[in-house]
Short mmCIF file of C-alpha atoms in Angstrom, two decimals:
data_model
loop_
_atom_site.label_atom_id
_atom_site.label_comp_id
_atom_site.label_asym_id
_atom_site.label_seq_id
_atom_site.Cartn_x
_atom_site.Cartn_y
_atom_site.Cartn_z
CA MET A 1 117.40 180.49 127.70
CA ILE A 2 117.23 177.64 125.00
CA LEU A 3 120.03 176.95 122.93
CA THR A 4 120.40 174.37 120.44
CA VAL A 5 123.77 172.70 119.45
CA THR A 6 123.47 171.60 115.87
CA ALA A 7 125.94 170.36 113.12
CA GLY A 8 124.46 169.19 110.01
CA LYS A 9 126.91 166.37 109.96
CA GLY A 10 127.44 163.68 112.21
CA GLY A 11 130.58 162.72 114.32
CA VAL A 12 131.94 166.22 114.69
CA GLY A 13 131.57 166.25 118.48
CA LYS A 14 128.19 167.99 118.62
CA SER A 15 127.09 165.89 121.66
CA THR A 16 130.55 166.43 123.72
CA VAL A 17 129.94 170.10 122.94
CA ALA A 18 126.31 170.24 123.95
CA TYR A 19 127.15 168.25 127.07
CA ASN A 20 130.08 170.60 128.27
CA LEU A 21 128.47 173.72 127.43
CA ALA A 22 125.51 172.79 129.58
CA ALA A 23 127.89 171.84 132.52
CA GLU A 24 129.40 175.64 132.24
CA LEU A 25 126.01 177.06 131.72
CA ASP A 26 124.49 175.12 134.36
CA ALA A 27 121.72 174.15 132.03
CA VAL A 28 119.79 171.05 131.31
CA VAL A 29 121.02 169.13 128.54
CA VAL A 30 118.20 167.44 126.41
CA ASP A 31 119.22 164.59 124.29
CA ALA A 32 117.05 165.16 121.21
CA ASP A 33 118.29 162.70 118.92
CA LEU A 34 115.35 160.30 118.91
CA GLY A 35 116.88 157.70 116.75
CA MET A 36 120.07 157.37 118.43
CA ALA A 37 120.52 158.33 122.09
CA ASP A 38 124.01 160.02 122.45
CA LEU A 39 124.13 161.06 126.29
CA PRO A 40 124.40 158.83 129.07
CA THR A 41 121.04 157.52 130.53
CA ALA A 42 119.56 155.28 133.20
CA ARG A 43 116.26 153.75 134.01
CA GLY A 44 113.38 156.12 134.35
CA PRO A 45 111.19 158.32 131.93
CA ASP A 46 112.98 159.54 128.98
CA LEU A 47 112.17 161.80 126.00
CA HIS A 48 110.33 158.98 124.16
CA ASP A 49 108.07 158.97 127.20
CA VAL A 50 107.72 162.68 127.22
CA LEU A 51 106.92 162.80 123.49
CA ALA A 52 104.52 159.91 123.58
CA GLY A 53 102.58 161.72 126.52
CA ARG A 54 103.53 158.98 129.07
CA ALA A 55 105.69 161.50 131.25
CA THR A 56 105.99 165.05 131.80
CA ALA A 57 109.16 166.84 130.60
CA THR A 58 110.24 167.88 134.15
CA GLU A 59 109.71 164.32 135.26
CA ALA A 60 112.25 162.88 132.84
CA VAL A 61 114.93 165.31 133.87
CA ARG A 62 117.74 163.36 135.82
CA GLU A 63 119.48 165.32 138.24
CA GLY A 64 121.99 162.89 139.85
CA GLY A 65 125.04 163.49 137.68
CA PRO A 66 127.37 166.43 137.02
CA VAL A 67 125.04 167.76 134.09
CA ALA A 68 121.21 167.67 134.55
CA ILE A 69 120.07 165.56 131.40
CA LEU A 70 116.71 164.83 130.07
CA PRO A 71 117.81 161.63 128.20
CA CYS A 72 116.65 160.04 125.01
CA GLY A 73 114.97 156.62 124.59
CA ARG A 74 116.88 153.87 123.40
CA SER A 75 114.26 151.80 121.34
CA LEU A 76 113.12 151.88 117.58
CA ALA A 77 109.48 151.23 118.91
CA GLY A 78 109.86 154.31 121.16
CA ALA A 79 111.22 156.62 118.43
CA ARG A 80 108.33 155.62 116.47
CA ALA A 81 105.63 156.15 118.77
CA ALA A 82 107.30 159.53 119.92
CA ASP A 83 105.32 162.74 118.67
CA SER A 84 108.44 164.73 117.39
CA THR A 85 106.22 167.82 117.25
CA ALA A 86 105.80 167.86 120.95
CA LEU A 87 109.44 168.43 121.66
CA VAL A 88 109.01 172.18 121.11
CA GLU A 89 106.45 172.51 124.05
CA ALA A 90 108.65 169.69 126.03
CA VAL A 91 111.84 171.97 125.90
CA ARG A 92 109.68 175.16 126.95
CA ALA A 93 108.46 173.23 130.07
CA VAL A 94 111.94 172.28 130.98
CA GLN A 95 113.28 175.89 130.55
CA ARG A 96 110.32 177.30 132.58
CA SER A 97 111.35 174.90 135.65
CA TYR A 98 115.13 174.93 135.09
CA GLY A 99 115.79 178.26 133.42
CA ARG A 100 118.34 177.11 130.96
CA VAL A 101 118.28 174.44 128.42
CA VAL A 102 120.86 173.07 125.77
CA ILE A 103 119.55 170.66 123.26
CA ASP A 104 121.75 168.27 121.59
CA SER A 105 120.16 168.20 118.20
CA PRO A 106 120.53 165.05 116.05
CA ALA A 107 122.84 165.40 112.48
CA GLY A 108 121.08 165.86 109.16
CA MET A 109 118.37 168.05 107.83
CA ARG A 110 115.19 166.38 108.72
CA SER A 111 112.41 167.56 111.08
CA ASP A 112 114.30 166.01 114.11
CA ALA A 113 116.88 168.67 113.33
CA GLY A 114 114.72 171.48 112.55
CA LEU A 115 112.38 170.98 115.60
CA PRO A 116 115.18 171.84 117.99
CA LEU A 117 116.00 174.97 116.06
CA LEU A 118 112.35 175.99 116.03
CA ALA A 119 112.36 175.62 119.84
CA ALA A 120 115.51 177.37 120.52
CA ASP A 121 116.08 180.92 121.38
CA ALA A 122 119.46 180.59 119.38
CA CYS A 123 121.75 178.08 118.09
CA LEU A 124 125.36 177.06 118.02
CA LEU A 125 127.04 175.22 115.18
CA VAL A 126 129.78 172.47 115.58
CA THR A 127 131.99 171.59 112.57
CA CYS A 128 135.37 170.03 112.05
CA PRO A 129 138.26 171.45 109.91
CA THR A 130 137.21 168.89 107.03
CA GLU A 131 135.38 169.82 103.71
CA ALA A 132 132.58 167.43 104.51
CA ALA A 133 131.89 168.72 107.92
CA VAL A 134 131.85 172.53 106.59
CA ALA A 135 129.61 171.64 103.61
CA ASP A 136 127.10 170.19 106.06
CA ALA A 137 127.47 172.98 108.55
CA VAL A 138 126.57 175.38 105.71
CA ARG A 139 123.36 173.76 105.14
CA ALA A 140 122.59 173.62 108.79
CA ARG A 141 123.26 177.27 108.94
CA GLU A 142 120.78 178.00 106.04
CA LEU A 143 118.21 175.93 107.89
CA ALA A 144 118.83 177.96 111.01
CA ARG A 145 118.34 181.14 108.96
CA VAL A 146 115.15 179.86 107.55
CA LEU A 147 113.89 179.14 110.83
CA ASP A 148 114.89 182.61 112.30
CA THR A 149 117.10 180.98 114.91
CA PRO A 150 120.13 183.28 115.42
CA LEU A 151 123.57 181.80 115.44
CA THR A 152 125.67 182.62 118.29
CA ARG A 153 129.00 180.89 117.56
CA VAL A 154 130.57 178.25 115.60
CA VAL A 155 132.86 175.86 117.37
CA LEU A 156 135.55 174.30 115.26
CA ASN A 157 136.19 170.74 116.98
CA ARG A 158 138.99 168.23 116.76
CA VAL A 159 141.61 170.97 115.48
CA ASP A 160 145.23 169.77 115.55
CA PRO A 161 146.54 171.27 118.82
CA GLU A 162 149.61 172.40 117.01
CA ASN A 163 147.51 174.60 114.89
CA LEU A 164 144.80 175.58 117.45
CA ASP A 165 145.03 179.53 117.12
CA ASN A 166 145.01 180.27 113.40
CA SER A 167 142.94 183.51 112.83
CA ASP A 168 143.05 183.15 109.02
CA ARG A 169 141.32 180.05 109.20
CA ASP A 170 138.63 181.07 111.76
CA ASP A 171 138.04 184.43 109.90
CA ARG A 172 137.19 182.37 106.66
CA LEU A 173 135.08 180.14 108.44
CA ALA A 174 133.25 182.85 110.35
CA THR A 175 132.69 184.54 106.98
CA THR A 176 131.38 181.53 105.71
CA LEU A 177 128.97 180.51 108.44
CA GLY A 178 128.12 184.08 109.75
CA ALA A 179 129.34 183.91 113.29
CA PRO A 180 132.65 184.00 115.33
CA VAL A 181 134.46 180.74 115.74
CA VAL A 182 135.94 179.14 118.77
CA ALA A 183 138.48 176.36 117.97
CA LEU A 184 138.57 173.34 120.18
CA PRO A 185 141.63 170.99 120.06
CA GLU A 186 141.62 167.32 119.52
CA SER A 187 141.76 166.25 123.04
CA GLU A 188 142.36 162.70 124.56
CA THR A 189 141.22 164.36 127.76
CA LEU A 190 137.94 165.48 126.47
CA ALA A 191 137.18 162.23 124.67
CA ARG A 192 137.97 160.18 127.84
CA ALA A 193 135.94 162.65 130.04
CA GLN A 194 132.84 162.37 127.66
CA ARG A 195 133.14 158.46 127.56
CA ALA A 196 133.08 158.63 131.37
CA GLY A 197 129.79 160.77 131.49
CA GLN A 198 131.68 163.71 132.86
CA PRO A 199 132.48 167.27 131.97
CA VAL A 200 135.93 168.01 131.02
CA GLY A 201 136.10 170.74 133.56
CA VAL A 202 135.52 168.10 136.42
CA VAL A 203 138.23 165.78 135.02
CA ASP A 204 140.71 168.25 134.26
CA PRO A 205 140.17 171.93 135.25
CA SER A 206 143.44 173.01 133.50
CA ALA A 207 142.55 171.52 130.34
CA THR A 208 142.52 174.04 127.16
CA ALA A 209 139.25 172.62 126.36
CA THR A 210 138.04 173.40 129.76
CA HIS A 211 139.26 177.12 129.48
CA ARG A 212 137.56 177.21 126.10
CA PHE A 213 134.12 175.89 127.13
CA GLN A 214 134.27 178.47 130.05
CA THR A 215 134.86 181.25 127.73
CA LEU A 216 132.17 180.10 125.41
CA ALA A 217 129.57 179.96 128.27
CA ARG A 218 130.40 183.42 129.44
CA THR A 219 130.04 184.68 125.81
CA ILE A 220 126.70 183.19 125.19
CA GLN A 221 125.36 184.34 128.45
CA THR A 222 126.54 187.67 127.45
CA THR A 223 125.12 187.48 123.98
CA LEU A 224 121.92 186.06 124.99
CA GLY A 225 121.56 188.22 127.99
CA ARG A 226 120.65 185.59 130.29
CA MET B 1 82.87 187.21 99.62
CA ALA B 2 83.83 183.88 99.36
CA THR B 3 81.45 181.01 98.56
CA LEU B 4 81.42 177.34 99.26
CA ASP B 5 80.43 174.46 97.07
CA TRP B 6 80.63 170.86 97.81
CA GLN B 7 80.27 167.36 96.50
CA GLN B 8 79.88 164.31 98.61
CA ARG B 9 80.33 160.70 97.99
CA ARG B 10 79.95 157.34 100.04
CA THR B 11 81.87 154.47 99.23
CA ASP B 12 83.03 151.59 101.48
CA GLY B 13 81.68 153.13 104.75
CA VAL B 14 83.45 156.23 104.12
CA THR B 15 82.12 159.81 102.99
CA LEU B 16 84.54 161.64 100.50
CA VAL B 17 84.00 165.13 100.70
CA GLU B 18 85.16 167.74 97.98
CA LEU B 19 85.09 171.49 98.67
CA LEU B 20 85.53 174.32 96.46
CA VAL B 21 86.02 177.67 97.68
CA THR B 22 85.83 180.57 95.47
CA SER B 23 86.28 184.60 96.11
CA GLU B 24 86.60 187.55 94.01
CA ARG B 25 89.25 189.17 96.60
CA THR B 26 91.98 187.75 98.38
CA CYS B 27 91.04 186.69 101.56
CA HIS B 28 91.71 184.11 104.35
CA VAL B 29 89.23 181.50 105.07
CA ARG B 30 88.49 179.18 107.84
CA ILE B 31 86.41 176.06 106.77
CA GLU B 32 84.80 173.72 109.59
CA SER B 33 83.69 170.46 108.78
CA THR B 34 80.12 169.72 110.14
CA LEU B 35 80.94 165.95 109.87
CA THR B 36 83.11 164.25 112.40
CA PRO B 37 85.39 162.75 112.49
CA VAL B 38 87.61 164.35 110.01
CA TRP B 39 90.32 162.25 108.21
CA PRO B 40 92.51 164.81 106.61
CA PRO B 41 94.94 164.38 103.71
CA ARG B 42 98.50 163.73 105.29
CA ARG B 43 101.99 164.55 104.54
CA GLN B 44 104.74 162.80 106.19
CA GLY B 45 102.21 161.31 108.61
CA VAL B 46 100.92 164.75 109.82
CA PRO B 47 97.83 166.46 108.53
CA ASP B 48 98.39 168.37 105.32
CA THR B 49 99.22 172.34 105.72
CA GLY B 50 96.10 174.07 107.02
CA TRP B 51 94.52 171.33 108.81
CA THR B 52 93.92 171.32 112.44
CA ASP B 53 91.43 168.70 113.75
CA ASN B 54 88.06 169.54 112.02
CA THR B 55 89.36 172.81 110.62
CA PHE B 56 91.12 174.08 107.46
CA GLU B 57 92.66 177.58 107.14
CA GLY B 58 93.89 178.74 103.93
CA THR B 59 94.26 181.90 101.80
CA ILE B 60 92.61 182.42 98.42
CA GLN B 61 94.05 184.76 95.81
CA ASP B 62 91.92 187.26 93.80
CA GLY B 63 89.48 185.50 91.65
CA GLY B 64 91.20 182.26 92.52
CA ARG B 65 89.82 178.92 94.02
CA LEU B 66 90.70 176.92 96.82
CA VAL B 67 90.03 173.13 96.41
CA LEU B 68 90.16 170.75 99.14
CA GLY B 69 88.98 167.69 100.45
CA PHE B 70 88.90 165.04 103.23
CA ALA B 71 87.22 161.65 104.28
CA THR B 72 85.08 160.88 107.02
CA PRO B 73 83.28 157.68 108.35
CA ALA B 74 80.14 159.92 109.10
CA GLU B 75 77.16 159.88 106.80
CA PRO B 76 77.02 162.65 103.97
CA THR B 77 75.29 165.69 105.36
CA ASP B 78 74.07 169.03 103.90
CA PRO B 79 76.13 171.20 104.45
CA PRO B 80 79.24 169.07 105.01
CA ALA B 81 81.39 172.13 106.19
CA VAL B 82 80.51 175.85 107.04
CA LEU B 83 82.82 178.84 105.86
CA GLU B 84 84.09 181.75 107.74
CA THR B 85 86.46 184.31 106.34
CA GLU B 86 88.83 187.17 107.18
CA GLU B 87 91.32 186.08 109.63
CA GLU B 88 94.73 187.51 109.66
CA PRO B 89 97.01 184.80 108.11
CA SER B 90 99.39 183.51 110.62
CA GLU B 91 103.22 183.81 109.75
CA THR B 92 104.40 181.85 112.55
CA VAL B 93 106.08 178.66 111.76
CA GLU B 94 104.59 175.59 113.69
CA PRO B 95 106.09 172.18 114.27
CA ARG B 96 104.01 170.44 111.96
CA ASP B 97 105.22 172.79 109.23
CA ILE B 98 108.79 171.61 110.12
CA VAL B 99 107.74 168.08 109.83
CA ARG B 100 106.03 168.49 106.46
CA ALA B 101 108.84 170.55 105.10
CA LEU B 102 111.74 168.47 106.26
CA GLY B 103 110.24 164.90 106.48
CA ASP B 104 109.55 162.72 109.38
CA ALA B 105 112.64 161.13 111.09
CA ALA B 106 110.82 158.25 112.87
CA PRO B 107 112.18 154.95 112.06
CA PRO B 108 109.94 153.23 109.25
CA ARG B 109 107.47 150.58 110.62
CA ASP B 110 109.47 147.68 108.85
CA ALA B 111 112.41 148.51 111.18
CA LEU B 112 110.54 147.21 114.18
CA PRO B 113 110.32 143.59 114.99
CA ALA B 114 107.03 141.71 114.28
CA PRO B 115 104.12 142.32 116.86
CA LYS B 116 103.44 140.07 119.75
CA LEU B 117 101.21 137.59 117.99
CA GLY B 118 100.91 136.00 121.02
CA GLU B 119 98.57 138.71 122.33
CA THR B 120 96.22 138.40 119.23
CA GLU B 121 95.21 135.18 117.21
CA THR B 122 97.52 132.88 119.14
CA THR B 123 96.09 134.16 122.66
CA ALA B 124 92.55 133.71 121.69
CA VAL B 125 93.29 130.20 120.24
CA GLU B 126 95.38 129.25 123.31
CA ARG B 127 92.76 130.31 125.63
CA GLU B 128 90.68 127.17 124.66
CA PRO B 129 91.12 124.86 127.58
CA THR B 130 92.67 121.56 127.04
CA VAL B 131 91.31 118.57 128.76
CA GLY B 132 93.28 117.64 132.07
CA GLU B 133 95.14 120.95 131.80
CA THR B 134 94.65 124.12 133.63
CA VAL B 135 95.56 127.26 131.79
CA SER B 136 97.62 128.53 134.59
CA THR B 137 99.58 131.08 132.67
CA THR B 138 96.28 133.34 132.08
CA PRO B 139 96.96 135.58 134.95
CA GLU B 140 100.34 135.97 134.09
CA ARG B 141 99.32 136.80 130.57
CA SER B 142 96.51 139.42 131.51
CA SER B 143 99.12 141.09 134.00
CA SER B 144 101.77 141.07 131.50
CA SER B 145 99.26 142.55 128.89
CA THR B 146 98.68 145.46 131.23
CA THR B 147 102.27 146.26 131.67
CA ASP B 148 103.37 149.15 129.76
CA ALA B 149 104.72 147.83 126.60
CA ARG B 150 107.70 150.04 126.65
CA ASN B 151 109.09 148.07 129.44
CA CYS B 152 109.46 144.94 126.96
CA GLU B 153 110.91 147.08 124.23
CA GLN B 154 113.64 148.80 125.95
CA PRO B 155 116.45 146.07 126.00
CA ALA B 156 117.93 147.48 129.40
CA THR B 157 114.68 147.12 131.14
CA CYS B 158 113.17 143.86 129.66
CA GLN B 159 114.17 140.77 131.61
CA GLN B 160 112.93 138.71 128.75
CA GLY B 161 114.43 140.87 126.18
CA THR B 162 116.75 138.09 125.08
CA GLY B 163 113.96 135.78 124.19
CA PRO B 164 112.37 132.47 125.44
CA ASP B 165 114.34 130.02 127.70
CA LEU B 166 114.37 127.21 124.98
CA GLY B 167 116.60 125.00 127.07
CA VAL B 168 113.76 124.60 129.55
CA ARG B 169 110.75 124.37 127.16
CA ALA B 170 112.18 122.24 124.79
CA GLY B 171 112.96 119.73 127.68
CA ALA B 172 109.77 119.81 128.71
CA ARG B 173 106.43 118.91 126.85
CA GLY B 174 107.77 120.73 123.70
CA ARG B 175 104.98 123.41 124.17
CA VAL B 176 105.66 127.09 124.15
CA PRO B 177 104.06 128.82 127.04
CA ASN B 178 101.34 131.49 126.66
CA ASN B 179 103.32 134.41 128.27
CA PRO B 180 103.41 136.97 125.43
CA ASP B 181 106.37 138.46 127.26
CA THR B 182 108.65 135.58 127.02
CA ASN B 183 107.65 135.35 123.45
CA HIS B 184 108.65 138.77 122.74
CA PHE B 185 112.30 139.50 121.52
CA SER B 186 114.15 142.58 122.01
CA ASP B 187 114.52 144.95 119.07
CA ALA B 188 117.77 143.34 118.08
CA ALA B 189 116.46 139.71 117.54
CA PRO B 190 115.58 138.92 113.78
CA ALA B 191 112.22 139.09 112.65
CA VAL B 192 112.57 135.93 111.03
CA LEU B 193 113.06 133.88 114.37
CA GLU B 194 109.80 135.55 115.55
CA ALA B 195 108.07 134.59 112.34
CA TRP B 196 109.42 130.97 112.93
CA PHE B 197 108.09 130.83 116.39
CA ASP B 198 104.69 132.19 115.24
CA GLU B 199 104.39 129.32 112.72
CA ILE B 200 104.95 126.74 115.41
CA ASN B 201 102.39 128.37 117.76
CA SER B 202 99.97 128.17 115.04
CA ARG B 203 100.66 124.56 114.45
CA LEU B 204 100.60 123.84 118.29
CA ALA B 205 97.23 125.61 118.55
CA THR B 206 95.98 123.24 115.76
CA ALA B 207 97.44 120.28 117.35
CA GLU B 208 95.92 121.12 120.63
CA ARG B 209 92.40 121.45 119.49
CA LEU B 210 92.93 117.72 118.14
CA THR B 211 93.86 116.52 121.66
CA SER B 212 90.84 117.57 123.39
CA LEU B 213 88.21 115.84 121.96
CA GLU B 214 85.13 114.14 123.85
CA SER B 215 83.03 112.59 121.12
CA ALA B 216 83.07 111.10 117.72
CA GLU B 217 81.25 114.13 116.29
CA ALA B 218 83.78 116.53 117.82
CA ALA B 219 86.44 114.54 116.35
CA SER B 220 85.11 114.77 112.81
CA ASP B 221 84.79 118.34 113.25
CA ALA B 222 88.29 119.00 114.51
CA VAL B 223 89.60 116.80 111.80
CA GLU B 224 87.68 118.49 109.00
CA ARG B 225 88.78 122.01 110.40
CA ALA B 226 92.42 120.82 110.23
CA GLY B 227 92.08 120.12 106.62
CA GLY B 228 91.37 116.16 106.62
CA LEU B 229 93.20 113.20 107.98
CA GLN B 230 96.23 113.57 105.74
CA ALA B 231 96.68 117.08 106.95
CA VAL B 232 96.73 116.04 110.38
CA GLU B 233 99.12 113.28 109.96
CA GLN B 234 101.44 115.86 108.04
CA LEU B 235 101.08 118.21 111.00
CA GLN B 236 102.07 115.41 113.42
CA ALA B 237 105.28 114.91 111.32
CA GLN B 238 105.92 118.78 111.12
CA LEU B 239 105.72 118.97 114.88
CA ALA B 240 108.19 116.30 115.18
CA THR B 241 110.56 118.37 113.07
CA ASP B 242 109.68 121.49 115.14
CA ARG B 243 110.64 119.72 118.25
CA GLU B 244 113.95 118.39 116.72
CA GLN B 245 114.83 122.04 115.42
CA LEU B 246 114.16 123.68 118.88
CA GLU B 247 116.08 121.15 120.64
CA LYS B 248 119.11 122.08 118.27
CA LEU B 249 118.37 125.76 118.88
CA ALA B 250 118.32 125.29 122.59
CA THR B 251 121.83 123.45 122.49
CA ARG B 252 123.32 126.32 120.36
CA GLN B 253 121.46 128.78 122.75
CA GLU B 254 123.07 127.30 125.71
CA SER B 255 126.61 127.14 124.47
CA LEU B 256 126.29 130.88 123.40
CA THR B 257 124.99 131.67 127.04
CA GLN B 258 127.90 130.10 128.41
CA ARG B 259 130.17 131.92 126.48
CA LEU B 260 128.36 135.15 127.07
CA ASP B 261 128.30 134.55 130.86
CA ALA B 262 132.17 134.05 130.67
CA VAL B 263 133.24 136.85 128.62
CA ASP B 264 134.24 140.22 130.35
CA ILE B 265 135.82 142.73 128.69
CA PRO B 266 138.25 144.48 130.87
CA VAL B 267 137.31 147.98 129.57
CA GLN B 268 138.96 150.05 132.20
CA ALA B 269 142.33 148.14 131.64
CA LEU B 270 142.10 148.70 127.82
CA ASP B 271 141.24 152.20 128.49
CA ARG B 272 144.52 152.79 130.58
CA LEU B 273 146.50 150.74 128.01
CA THR B 274 145.42 152.54 124.78
#
């Protein structure tokens, strides 16, 4: 299974969702934001190297942490030397070896956002309860539709915890974007866990965010049948 | 049946080929160039739609025409391409289609720091041995030039990523060593500093040529190449200024380095407090 987490707009928590979902799905998370690495990394081959033909995709997967990561490179020169069209095959190679892949896609509407959608079996859209975020989410949704990448769920992130379960809001958003909505609360625990490079389920197994990620993962497995 | 016509033009060592394909009925065509290599038209850095290596595939509508062109360094040949018809058009979206349609997201070339000139013209010039001096940095230079360039472009892994150790060099004979790794800044350093160092390198190269002279004839040649005696005097004055400026830079660098060494943000404490 290859699942792309996309957003349209930056700053909505896409990388946090991708990372935690990969943790719950026991998947490799691929940081495909070639211009700005979002996920933790260390020395060794990275996605820039894979896309420039200097390393194979499986060589670049780091298994030492709580979530297996194929990190992105961190240099402009590396981003420039990378052949972005090679991403699709690279991700498929990881999927052949590891079974499940979650791609943390960059924001925006350029090819670096389009290629992870092309590579994926399905996608998940992350947005926030702001006009700007939803507007960009609509555009990202259209891109997924054009590329024939089914949308499994919408994650509405950074919701006021006092207003977490609001079916009117969720239904309206689901109609706009065309998939059921899962709300995630604004959570200091989640933010702290992400900064520390840990899944929230490890830091606080009883957090609301943890439960929601677990449910989301089960739903996706059921929907995609793998 | 589709027919192929062509025109070829040779200019400046490049052959420009124009192809015209006509067909009475809609068909899918495949055109393969007989000239190699093919330089196809590009969009967003990738070959235009339909082009793969030496081959173009496209569809012609009823009675329509397909016009295409490419360039090649090869000499014009008749025919420059051969035509095949009747393949099922592919509906699959390819990664290149995405790049063409949505745009290349790679950072522009201008965003990168200036290339290591120490490896090109300056290296070639500094290889000339000066009298009484061994070019002891040559082995270092050749090993660093075979080092994967990636290692110096990632700040985390590049030990010389912070730039040359000016304190040491300015205190020595004011010469910039040949090691291109120490001449290369991390991505973050301003390109203007890199450019300034390149200028100094260039002046030093001229100056070094003027210090290794063994005969009156060689001296005249060298002075002429430098632009005359007046130019040589100006060069001497400019090098003195360079020395002064580098020494000032070294002082500032030392003070900043000391402050960098002393600063240690208590991230964990701040995390607990906020």
